[in-house]
XYZ file of C-alpha atoms in Angstrom:
708
model
C 1.371 2.929 21.663
C 1.463 2.345 17.897
C 2.294 -1.041 16.389
C 5.847 -2.335 16.658
C 7.654 -3.498 13.509
C 9.244 -6.914 13.927
C 11.575 -9.201 12.004
C 10.094 -12.637 11.147
C 12.054 -15.165 13.228
C 10.278 -18.015 11.417
C 12.041 -17.104 8.125
C 15.588 -17.118 9.491
C 16.320 -20.649 8.313
C 15.301 -19.890 4.724
C 17.452 -16.740 4.798
C 15.857 -15.255 1.679
C 17.023 -11.979 0.106
C 13.782 -10.359 1.247
C 14.615 -11.278 4.842
C 18.170 -9.947 4.441
C 16.816 -6.762 2.868
C 14.407 -6.293 5.785
C 17.295 -7.012 8.164
C 19.263 -4.208 6.502
C 16.412 -1.786 7.253
C 16.427 -2.810 10.926
C 20.241 -2.449 11.073
C 20.001 1.061 9.603
C 17.344 1.843 12.202
C 19.627 0.538 14.983
C 22.510 2.697 13.712
C 20.244 5.771 13.614
C 19.041 5.027 17.148
C 22.646 4.684 18.374
C 23.659 8.020 16.832
C 20.659 9.816 18.294
C 21.048 8.247 21.756
C 24.708 9.349 21.874
C 23.721 12.952 21.228
C 20.884 12.775 23.762
C 23.239 11.214 26.323
C 25.696 14.111 25.951
C 22.928 16.668 26.423
C 21.559 14.932 29.529
C 25.058 14.539 30.926
C 25.506 18.300 30.659
C 22.276 18.748 32.662
C 23.546 16.329 35.294
C 26.958 18.042 35.521
C 25.328 21.453 35.756
C 23.046 20.239 38.563
C 26.005 18.798 40.470
C 27.842 22.079 40.051
C 24.780 24.008 41.239
C 24.414 21.745 44.267
C 28.102 22.170 45.169
C 27.922 25.953 44.671
C 24.786 26.203 46.841
C 26.410 24.163 49.594
C 29.541 26.351 49.446
C 27.412 29.508 49.687
C 25.621 28.155 52.749
C 28.957 27.242 54.346
C 30.378 30.701 53.743
C 27.309 32.381 55.224
C 27.625 30.249 58.345
C 31.287 31.282 58.737
C 30.455 34.986 58.596
C 30.370 35.307 62.339
C 33.896 33.902 62.564
C 35.315 36.493 60.217
C 37.316 39.416 61.597
C 36.937 42.433 59.342
C 39.193 45.452 60.083
C 36.348 47.939 59.838
C 33.527 45.681 60.941
C 32.154 45.328 64.425
C 30.031 42.761 66.097
C 26.760 43.262 64.169
C 24.445 40.704 65.709
C 21.501 41.628 63.423
C 23.600 41.057 60.331
C 24.957 37.866 61.746
C 21.511 36.478 62.647
C 20.115 37.495 59.244
C 22.915 35.779 57.434
C 22.406 32.714 59.614
C 18.764 32.586 58.549
C 19.840 32.913 54.906
C 22.396 30.180 55.483
C 19.693 27.912 56.921
C 17.369 28.445 53.921
C 20.193 28.043 51.432
C 21.333 24.944 53.279
C 17.869 23.472 52.850
C 18.005 24.429 49.180
C 21.408 22.773 48.976
C 19.906 19.609 50.411
C 17.109 19.783 47.837
C 19.671 20.256 45.074
C 21.641 17.282 46.376
C 18.463 15.164 46.356
C 17.733 16.421 42.835
C 21.225 15.419 41.709
C 20.742 11.948 43.159
C 17.340 11.597 41.478
C 18.776 12.738 38.141
C 21.561 10.174 38.455
C 19.135 7.358 39.249
C 16.120 8.251 37.119
C 17.681 10.049 34.137
C 21.311 9.041 33.661
C 21.103 5.387 34.710
C 18.459 4.252 32.125
C 20.058 6.003 29.175
C 23.557 4.906 30.202
C 22.389 1.312 30.561
C 20.707 1.423 27.141
C 23.806 2.958 25.561
C 26.414 0.729 27.188
C 24.496 -2.552 27.335
C 21.727 -2.784 24.747
C 23.368 -0.992 21.818
C 26.686 -2.762 22.365
C 24.826 -6.078 22.473
C 23.334 -5.311 19.044
C 26.796 -4.562 17.629
C 28.237 -7.753 19.133
C 25.411 -9.902 17.771
C 25.824 -8.250 14.375
C 29.508 -9.202 14.250
C 28.806 -12.754 15.434
C 26.010 -13.133 12.873
C 28.233 -11.840 10.071
C 30.948 -14.335 11.001
C 28.420 -17.182 11.162
C 26.934 -16.169 7.795
C 30.377 -16.098 6.159
C 31.249 -19.491 7.672
C 27.981 -20.946 6.357
C 28.583 -19.564 2.872
C 32.093 -21.031 2.872
C 30.780 -24.413 4.074
C 28.082 -24.435 1.383
C 30.695 -23.624 -1.256
C 32.894 -26.536 -0.114
C 29.898 -28.842 -0.030
C 28.874 -27.826 -3.544
C 32.360 -28.730 -4.806
C 32.206 -32.331 -3.583
C 33.280 -34.699 -6.306
C 30.819 -37.214 -7.618
C 33.192 -39.666 -9.234
C 36.117 -39.397 -6.833
C 34.169 -39.449 -3.639
C 35.944 -39.635 -0.318
C 33.637 -40.676 2.485
C 35.773 -39.090 5.164
C 35.956 -35.746 3.377
C 32.249 -35.901 2.579
C 31.417 -36.576 6.227
C 33.634 -33.705 7.353
C 32.125 -31.273 4.855
C 28.585 -32.392 5.723
C 29.289 -31.966 9.409
C 30.788 -28.561 8.680
C 27.627 -27.519 6.806
C 25.459 -28.822 9.645
C 27.463 -26.987 12.286
C 27.728 -23.705 10.361
C 24.066 -23.717 9.360
C 22.943 -24.432 12.900
C 25.223 -21.708 14.215
C 23.998 -19.212 11.623
C 20.348 -20.077 12.316
C 20.690 -19.805 16.073
C 22.749 -16.610 15.850
C 20.305 -15.104 13.360
C 17.298 -15.903 15.544
C 18.904 -14.315 18.600
C 20.015 -11.339 16.480
C 16.454 -10.898 15.188
C 15.138 -11.209 18.739
C 17.538 -8.485 19.899
C 16.578 -6.193 17.012
C 12.875 -6.728 17.706
C 13.443 -6.043 21.393
C 15.322 -2.875 20.428
C 12.096 -1.481 18.942
C 10.595 -1.609 22.439
C 13.722 -0.549 24.291
C 14.224 2.551 22.174
C 10.839 3.833 23.325
C 11.679 3.052 26.939
C 15.156 4.584 26.667
C 13.637 7.858 25.464
C 10.676 8.026 27.810
C 12.214 6.803 31.068
C 15.009 9.436 31.298
C 12.591 12.220 30.433
C 10.082 10.878 32.907
C 12.762 10.709 35.633
C 13.995 14.223 34.819
C 10.506 15.704 35.027
C 9.610 13.858 38.211
C 12.856 14.996 39.856
C 12.214 18.610 38.881
C 8.636 18.450 40.132
C 9.788 16.983 43.429
C 12.299 19.842 43.737
C 9.728 22.560 43.114
C 6.805 20.773 44.720
C 6.578 23.041 47.775
C 6.139 26.197 45.714
C 4.557 24.779 42.575
C 1.434 22.922 43.603
C -0.503 24.265 40.665
C 2.218 23.232 38.246
C 2.311 19.782 39.784
C -1.440 19.389 39.380
C -1.180 20.330 35.723
C 1.587 17.849 34.976
C 0.534 15.074 37.306
C -1.968 13.487 34.929
C 0.431 13.738 32.000
C 3.292 12.166 33.930
C 0.977 9.485 35.249
C -0.020 8.617 31.703
C 3.620 8.495 30.619
C 4.458 6.248 33.545
C 1.525 3.983 32.701
C 2.638 3.854 29.057
C 6.181 2.936 30.066
C 4.870 0.143 32.250
C 2.636 -1.097 29.446
C 5.549 -1.114 27.005
C 7.691 -2.930 29.527
C 5.010 -5.570 30.093
C 4.479 -5.916 26.347
C 8.222 -6.218 25.821
C 8.503 -8.910 28.481
C 5.616 -10.833 26.931
C 7.071 -10.492 23.420
C 10.523 -11.551 24.585
C 9.001 -14.614 26.216
C 7.100 -15.457 23.024
C 10.202 -14.983 20.865
C 12.253 -17.169 23.177
C 9.600 -19.861 22.973
C 9.498 -19.498 19.188
C 13.275 -19.850 19.034
C 13.140 -23.007 21.120
C 10.374 -24.497 18.966
C 12.159 -23.588 15.727
C 15.442 -25.028 16.984
C 13.737 -28.360 17.637
C 11.747 -28.350 14.391
C 14.611 -27.116 12.204
C 17.267 -29.533 13.422
C 16.670 -32.073 10.598
C 16.736 -29.242 8.041
C 20.273 -28.233 8.922
C 21.533 -31.077 6.765
C 22.041 -29.912 3.167
C 20.735 -33.202 1.738
C 18.024 -34.594 4.060
C 16.795 -38.161 3.839
C 14.250 -38.356 0.938
C 12.288 -41.048 2.770
C 11.585 -38.662 5.653
C 11.164 -35.567 3.483
C 9.662 -36.704 0.147
C 9.588 -34.376 -2.845
C 6.347 -32.601 -3.681
C 5.779 -33.137 -7.418
C 2.592 -31.100 -7.853
C 4.043 -27.636 -7.209
C 3.437 -24.681 -9.509
C 5.557 -22.247 -7.466
C 9.049 -22.731 -6.095
C 11.748 -20.584 -4.496
C 15.208 -21.282 -3.102
C 18.945 -21.004 -3.653
C 20.514 -22.583 -6.740
C 24.003 -22.622 -8.235
C 24.032 -21.312 -11.793
C 26.799 -22.160 -14.252
C 28.360 -19.222 -16.097
C 30.726 -19.858 -18.962
C 33.989 -17.948 -18.613
C 35.683 -19.396 -21.686
C 35.446 -22.108 -24.307
C 35.847 -24.924 -21.786
C 35.989 -23.140 -18.419
C 33.005 -22.093 -16.343
C 32.162 -20.709 -12.909
C 29.270 -21.267 -10.559
C 27.316 -18.497 -8.814
C 24.854 -19.035 -5.976
C 21.677 -16.948 -6.212
C 18.103 -17.027 -4.993
C 15.701 -18.252 -7.706
C 11.893 -18.117 -7.685
C 9.041 -18.558 -10.149
C 6.599 -15.766 -10.912
C 3.751 -16.878 -13.126
C 5.395 -18.231 -16.259
C 8.791 -16.648 -15.555
C 11.898 -17.828 -13.740
C 13.408 -14.986 -11.708
C 16.718 -14.637 -9.848
C 17.752 -12.277 -7.088
C 21.157 -11.710 -5.556
C 21.519 -11.220 -1.827
C 20.954 -7.588 -0.967
C 18.995 -6.744 -4.126
C 15.577 -5.150 -3.670
C 13.891 -6.934 -6.593
C 14.574 -9.898 -8.817
C 15.399 -10.015 -12.524
C 14.053 -12.196 -15.304
C 16.114 -15.270 -16.150
C 13.897 -17.042 -18.663
C 10.320 -17.415 -19.883
C 9.521 -21.009 -18.882
C 6.156 -21.324 -20.641
C 6.443 -24.286 -23.060
C 10.082 -24.777 -22.116
C 11.876 -28.112 -21.694
C 13.588 -29.229 -18.498
C 15.654 -32.342 -17.824
C 18.378 -33.729 -15.601
C 21.921 -33.568 -16.980
C 25.393 -34.833 -16.082
C 27.463 -31.719 -15.541
C 31.176 -32.007 -14.791
C 31.663 -33.283 -11.212
C 28.562 -31.640 -9.771
C 25.462 -33.441 -8.590
C 21.784 -32.550 -8.847
C 22.131 -30.531 -12.045
C 19.326 -29.828 -14.480
C 18.991 -27.759 -17.634
C 16.152 -25.489 -18.733
C 15.773 -24.686 -22.435
C 13.390 -22.043 -23.769
C 10.554 -22.974 -26.117
C 12.493 -21.788 -29.191
C 15.749 -23.483 -28.129
C 17.745 -20.233 -28.241
C 18.339 -19.863 -24.503
C 19.275 -22.392 -21.851
C 20.487 -22.414 -18.254
C 22.180 -25.116 -16.189
C 21.376 -24.998 -12.494
C 22.435 -27.074 -9.495
C 20.167 -27.803 -6.544
C 21.395 -28.300 -3.006
C 19.630 -31.607 -2.339
C 17.903 -34.375 -4.226
C 14.552 -33.230 -2.841
C 15.028 -29.669 -4.174
C 16.394 -31.067 -7.430
C 13.264 -33.150 -8.077
C 10.886 -30.410 -6.940
C 12.510 -27.812 -9.208
C 12.240 -30.116 -12.235
C 8.608 -31.001 -11.480
C 7.656 -27.380 -10.798
C 9.214 -26.064 -14.016
C 7.655 -28.942 -15.930
C 4.216 -28.055 -14.505
C 4.692 -24.363 -15.322
C 5.844 -25.264 -18.821
C 2.466 -26.931 -19.374
C 0.779 -23.780 -18.030
C -0.890 -25.644 -15.199
C -0.387 -22.578 -12.984
C -3.128 -20.787 -14.953
C -5.840 -23.233 -13.843
C -8.110 -22.800 -10.856
C -6.803 -25.965 -9.142
C -3.174 -26.250 -10.297
C -2.195 -28.968 -7.838
C -5.128 -31.164 -8.841
C -4.262 -30.902 -12.534
C -0.558 -31.360 -11.775
C -1.387 -34.581 -9.937
C -3.156 -35.893 -13.045
C -0.121 -35.225 -15.219
C 2.361 -36.378 -12.578
C 3.490 -39.232 -14.780
C 4.924 -36.888 -17.378
C 6.638 -34.892 -14.618
C 8.281 -38.071 -13.320
C 9.601 -38.824 -16.790
C 11.198 -35.380 -16.870
C 13.067 -36.152 -13.639
C 14.781 -39.228 -15.116
C 18.356 -38.335 -16.139
C 19.083 -38.539 -19.852
C 22.473 -39.926 -20.992
C 22.538 -37.613 -23.968
C 20.886 -34.245 -23.487
C 21.797 -33.095 -26.985
C 20.075 -36.099 -28.554
C 16.916 -35.558 -26.509
C 16.879 -31.860 -27.205
C 17.298 -32.421 -30.936
C 14.434 -34.912 -30.902
C 12.201 -32.373 -29.189
C 13.157 -29.357 -31.277
C 11.063 -30.150 -34.418
C 7.943 -30.479 -32.294
C 8.706 -27.186 -30.607
C 9.443 -25.389 -33.858
C 6.366 -26.767 -35.571
C 4.157 -25.612 -32.714
C 2.030 -22.658 -33.839
C 2.526 -19.319 -32.069
C -0.868 -19.585 -30.438
C 0.292 -22.640 -28.509
C 1.902 -20.387 -25.887
C -1.496 -19.317 -24.651
C -2.955 -22.827 -24.579
C -2.016 -26.105 -22.953
C 0.796 -28.357 -24.086
C -0.045 -31.212 -26.393
C 1.748 -33.689 -24.140
C -1.090 -33.585 -21.627
C -3.246 -35.941 -23.653
C -6.777 -35.992 -22.349
C -6.125 -32.913 -20.190
C -5.558 -30.629 -23.184
C -9.224 -29.712 -23.322
C -9.198 -28.798 -19.660
C -6.069 -26.663 -19.877
C -7.170 -24.968 -23.071
C -9.916 -23.374 -21.011
C -7.203 -21.433 -19.221
C -7.074 -18.878 -22.018
C -7.811 -15.376 -20.744
C -8.937 -13.889 -24.060
C -12.398 -13.400 -22.565
C -10.922 -10.861 -20.128
C -8.041 -9.193 -21.961
C -8.002 -8.475 -25.667
C -5.212 -10.411 -27.456
C -2.187 -8.549 -28.822
C -3.100 -5.504 -26.768
C -0.196 -3.054 -26.301
C 0.675 -2.060 -22.738
C 1.361 1.570 -21.895
C 3.973 1.834 -19.122
C 4.044 5.618 -18.792
C 1.559 8.469 -18.686
C 1.072 10.236 -22.034
C -0.447 13.679 -21.694
C -3.945 13.784 -23.216
C -3.187 17.058 -24.976
C -0.562 15.426 -27.209
C -1.560 16.284 -30.733
C -0.170 13.102 -32.257
C -2.240 10.876 -29.928
C -5.879 11.949 -30.174
C -7.078 8.463 -29.325
C -5.305 8.641 -26.004
C -7.262 11.732 -25.115
C -10.457 9.857 -25.856
C -9.414 6.804 -23.934
C -8.520 8.883 -20.901
C -11.852 10.576 -20.830
C -10.425 13.981 -21.742
C -12.174 16.851 -23.397
C -10.599 18.868 -26.131
C -9.580 21.639 -23.732
C -5.835 21.958 -23.079
C -4.532 22.116 -19.543
C -3.072 25.461 -18.513
C 0.652 24.733 -17.863
C 0.716 27.388 -15.124
C -2.127 25.755 -13.192
C -4.498 28.704 -13.829
C -8.083 28.324 -14.897
C -8.250 31.362 -17.149
C -11.012 33.006 -15.175
C -13.285 29.961 -15.231
C -14.386 28.250 -12.057
C -12.590 24.969 -11.306
C -14.623 21.850 -11.882
C -14.117 20.425 -8.396
C -14.453 23.669 -6.446
C -18.012 22.847 -5.334
C -17.343 19.138 -4.899
C -18.139 17.692 -1.482
C -15.288 15.153 -1.564
C -11.609 16.076 -1.989
C -9.136 13.304 -1.157
C -5.519 13.241 -2.360
C -3.331 10.123 -2.582
C 0.245 9.517 -3.714
C 0.296 6.884 -6.492
C 2.733 5.510 -9.062
C 1.502 4.555 -12.520
C 2.383 0.970 -13.500
C 0.600 0.659 -16.837
C -2.676 0.441 -18.722
C -4.122 -1.780 -21.424
C -7.396 -2.410 -23.206
C -9.640 -5.134 -21.782
C -12.640 -6.930 -23.187
C -14.788 -7.207 -20.088
C -15.599 -4.761 -17.307
C -18.016 -6.830 -15.254
C -15.756 -8.732 -12.834
C -12.787 -7.765 -10.604
C -10.899 -10.645 -12.253
C -10.269 -8.235 -15.134
C -8.284 -5.957 -12.804
C -6.383 -8.896 -11.250
C -5.429 -10.316 -14.658
C -4.361 -6.885 -15.927
C -2.148 -6.473 -12.844
C -0.532 -9.854 -13.495
C 0.141 -9.140 -17.172
C 1.512 -5.631 -16.551
C 3.828 -6.810 -13.755
C 5.000 -9.733 -15.874
C 5.610 -7.433 -18.842
C 7.599 -5.022 -16.649
C 9.741 -7.900 -15.424
C 10.252 -9.257 -18.938
C 11.201 -5.910 -20.469
C 13.129 -4.671 -17.381
C 10.867 -1.640 -17.012
C 11.400 -0.343 -13.468
C 10.665 3.379 -13.886
C 7.325 4.552 -12.483
C 5.706 7.977 -12.788
C 4.648 9.357 -9.403
C 1.509 11.477 -9.330
C -1.113 12.790 -6.956
C -4.521 11.136 -7.425
C -7.351 13.531 -6.575
C -10.713 11.841 -5.926
C -13.751 14.114 -6.232
C -17.452 13.639 -6.855
C -16.989 14.552 -10.535
C -13.798 12.833 -11.670
C -10.442 11.313 -10.839
C -7.413 13.469 -11.625
C -3.736 12.602 -11.927
C -1.808 15.734 -10.941
C 1.902 16.389 -11.380
C 3.322 16.789 -7.839
C 5.856 19.418 -8.968
C 3.865 21.682 -11.303
C 0.322 20.836 -10.086
C -0.691 20.361 -13.729
C -3.437 17.836 -14.456
C -1.900 14.942 -16.395
C -5.024 12.837 -16.875
C -8.673 13.293 -16.007
C -11.100 10.387 -15.666
C -14.827 11.260 -15.481
C -16.358 9.445 -12.544
C -19.366 8.053 -14.488
C -16.912 6.370 -16.895
C -15.165 4.499 -14.048
C -17.252 1.306 -14.090
C -15.023 -1.036 -12.032
C -12.329 -0.615 -9.396
C -10.541 -3.118 -7.153
C -7.389 -3.668 -5.120
C -5.156 -6.718 -5.324
C -6.271 -9.682 -3.230
C -2.859 -10.144 -1.577
C -0.827 -6.991 -2.254
C -3.025 -4.174 -0.965
C -0.665 -1.568 -2.410
C -1.820 -2.425 -5.947
C -5.149 -1.162 -7.196
C -6.728 -0.438 -10.561
C -9.901 0.707 -12.232
C -11.588 0.165 -15.606
C -12.572 3.201 -17.674
C -15.311 2.767 -20.285
C -14.873 5.173 -23.204
C -16.039 5.572 -26.780
C -13.580 4.922 -29.584
C -10.470 2.793 -29.269
C -8.936 0.509 -31.820
C -12.295 0.173 -33.558
C -14.212 3.439 -33.946
C -17.897 3.922 -33.100
C -17.848 1.375 -30.267
C -17.277 1.495 -26.559
C -13.957 0.209 -25.251
C -12.710 -0.510 -21.737
C -9.220 0.401 -20.544
C -7.783 -0.838 -17.247
C -5.329 1.435 -15.394
C -3.048 -0.062 -12.736
C -1.350 1.946 -9.953
C 0.790 1.354 -6.883
C 0.142 3.328 -3.690
C 1.668 3.651 -0.235
C -0.446 0.976 1.475
C -3.616 2.869 0.578
C -5.173 0.726 -2.154
C -8.283 -0.108 -0.147
C -8.620 3.518 1.014
C -8.533 4.731 -2.589
C -11.174 2.181 -3.633
C -13.324 3.229 -0.665
C -12.926 6.892 -1.668
C -13.917 6.138 -5.273
C -16.939 4.195 -4.026
C -17.894 7.071 -1.719
C -17.493 9.549 -4.580
C -19.751 7.455 -6.827
C -22.352 7.216 -4.055
C -22.261 10.977 -3.522
C -22.495 11.539 -7.286
C -25.413 9.080 -7.471
C -27.275 10.853 -4.674
C -26.536 14.212 -6.296
C -27.834 12.906 -9.628
C -30.979 11.561 -7.934
C -31.480 14.910 -6.198
C -30.954 16.720 -9.482
C -33.493 14.503 -11.249
C -35.954 14.950 -8.385
C -35.454 18.722 -8.569
C -35.953 18.718 -12.341
C -39.061 16.568 -11.924
C -40.408 18.963 -9.302
C -39.698 21.923 -11.581
C -41.437 20.117 -14.451
C -44.462 19.486 -12.217
C -44.494 23.157 -11.228
C -44.271 24.191 -14.885
C -47.194 21.880 -15.738
C -49.210 23.280 -12.853
C -48.403 26.811 -13.948
C -49.430 25.998 -17.516
C -52.665 24.428 -16.271
C -53.323 27.485 -14.126
C -52.806 29.722 -17.142
C -55.198 27.603 -19.217
C -57.737 27.727 -16.384
C -57.442 31.514 -16.121
C -57.814 31.819 -19.864
C -60.921 29.612 -19.783
C -62.374 31.704 -16.972
C -61.694 34.880 -18.967
C -63.426 33.404 -22.004
C -66.433 32.411 -19.875
C -66.506 35.895 -18.393
C -66.434 37.470 -21.869
C -69.245 35.167 -22.986
C -71.339 36.120 -19.967
C -70.722 39.803 -20.704
C -71.758 39.360 -24.342
C -74.894 37.441 -23.338
C -75.758 40.179 -20.849
C -75.314 42.860 -23.534
C -77.467 40.887 -26.004
C -80.165 40.465 -23.362
C -80.141 44.191 -22.606
C -80.332 45.014 -26.303
C -83.240 42.671 -26.801
C -85.108 44.269 -23.885
C -84.619 47.796 -25.349
C -85.904 46.670 -28.749
C -88.959 45.109 -27.151
C -89.726 48.392 -25.326
C -89.563 50.453 -28.525
C -91.879 48.020 -30.289
C -94.433 48.278 -27.508
C -94.293 52.116 -27.765
C -94.974 52.028 -31.452
C -97.870 49.702 -30.815
C -99.388 52.156 -28.260
C -99.102 55.114 -30.688
C -100.638 53.102 -33.439
C -103.486 52.082 -31.228
C -104.165 55.674 -30.163
C -104.190 56.881 -33.729
C -106.602 54.163 -34.672
C -108.900 55.144 -31.872
C -108.795 58.755 -32.975
C -109.611 57.728 -36.467
C -112.592 55.800 -35.300
C -113.765 58.845 -33.337
C -113.444 61.262 -36.263
C -115.476 59.008 -38.431
C -115.386 58.793 -42.112
C -114.767 62.489 -42.672
C -111.811 62.530 -40.370
C -110.155 59.645 -42.141
C -110.437 61.285 -45.455
C -109.014 64.519 -44.052
C -106.055 62.606 -42.542
C -105.394 60.837 -45.791
C -105.442 64.104 -47.716
C -102.977 65.560 -45.230
C -100.804 62.551 -45.613
């Protein structure tokens, strides 16, 4: 069975808007289950009625066949063969009638009883608990409102005791009711599976039992499946029993541990204030001016987010920005007849808010927390340690001032004379800690005064050529009809094709691309900027991860909005706590200063797939790296083959030259031998003539000379 979604019983006492919002989702789920179960109940009831009707009709048919022999037909005689045949039919049909009766009983027990019990008992219990919880919640809100209106100057001990007791009783009732309501809703997630599977399992088992004699093969085919379903139902039932036992134990433990917290103003000696906080959340009463002298108070949930104070009404999905509390001033004030009031004033003195805490402990913790955030202690690595060192200044901020206007006027020149750069450094009131807190500047990660882009700008925009460069785009325009114009798509031969649904949050230029802290800091700044400027719109796209690039594709038109070459993606990471947030850093050429490389960090939100996307990008880079190594190895092998071929050609050429030289030397040798032979012949002729001359004597020589 897949995992079961559950409501956190431990957060019922805090009763935050997030818990109420999650409760609304479970209530919608319960309403959808109730609607569906009603329709399924009607359908199954029709099956049950039809089976009862079939059983009754079969029994009536058998009865009529048995009474055939008692009938007296005017034209009919005593046909014993017909009578005996009909008696045999009556016997078989009677057995079938018994089987149908057994089937009807099994359907009533195994199919109708579980779904009827779930419909009449479990779903009605959820509705009853919902009404009781709503009444308890309204009573608690009314008690808190009366307690908040207690007079400070004209204090009546009897009234105060009654109101305090009322708050205690209503809060305890709301907490206990809410825990049992959450337990019932959590149990409903198990019971809805059982209520669907058990009736179907009973129906199928009853049908198989009915047809078992003539459907052995069918039974063998379904036996394993039904056995598995039965095993699953038993496992769910055991898991439900175990979970119910754990939730009951948790409720008992929380009731014991939460009893002192039911009081709106607990004893500060037993629950001392924590003065070193840099984050705080809880309900506060905010004063709203309705006229020149009149005002109203509104109770909302307040929480700090970085250097911002946020508020969220009950039922809202997200909070809104109240004030930037970096370098602000906070102090206790006397406000009408209300206790535990404090005022927050922005660093420029143009905006202020007066808030009322529920108890002295919350009152002191809120003042200390805002004072610590004002000094930007939350930006340090160990905020509580630094807050402890400046605790003395936080304690001074808690002391009520008789004249807030006088104190504010005395502080305003210092605030106005503070240079603009002081908002990114530590406050001067920290003394010796100023050097430590000044190291909190994040200029080494994110370039100062860098604009944030909250929406996707198409890279083919002609008035933004730098954006095309920063997004890693080429000069080619994207075909608006999704056609490639006869060219082969870039990612057609890619091994990896993974598609994710993402929403673009923003992008900005960063200085460093060596550490995941760059991505985390960019996420923080973009989320803070969205909260400050009330930017809630997000562009949804399909992120395609391939071995060549990352593409943002329009889900409607399938047009590529942005293309990021994979080699340019040098860093990617998901958020440490919120795994839905992820981002990557793109290294490009150009930017605000030409002829240099810049790094741009893009932040996205996914559907719980941040780690999967990062894993896919890492896999794509590994595949691309191996492909690049294979390509280089192939090129190197081709180069070696070319060198070998060139060497072979040179060797063949050298052999040809040697062969030509041998041929020439052979020809020269033959020529020299022929010349030598002719010379020897001439020598023989000359010798013969000389011998003849010597034989002829002197007269012969003279005769030869005269002839010559």
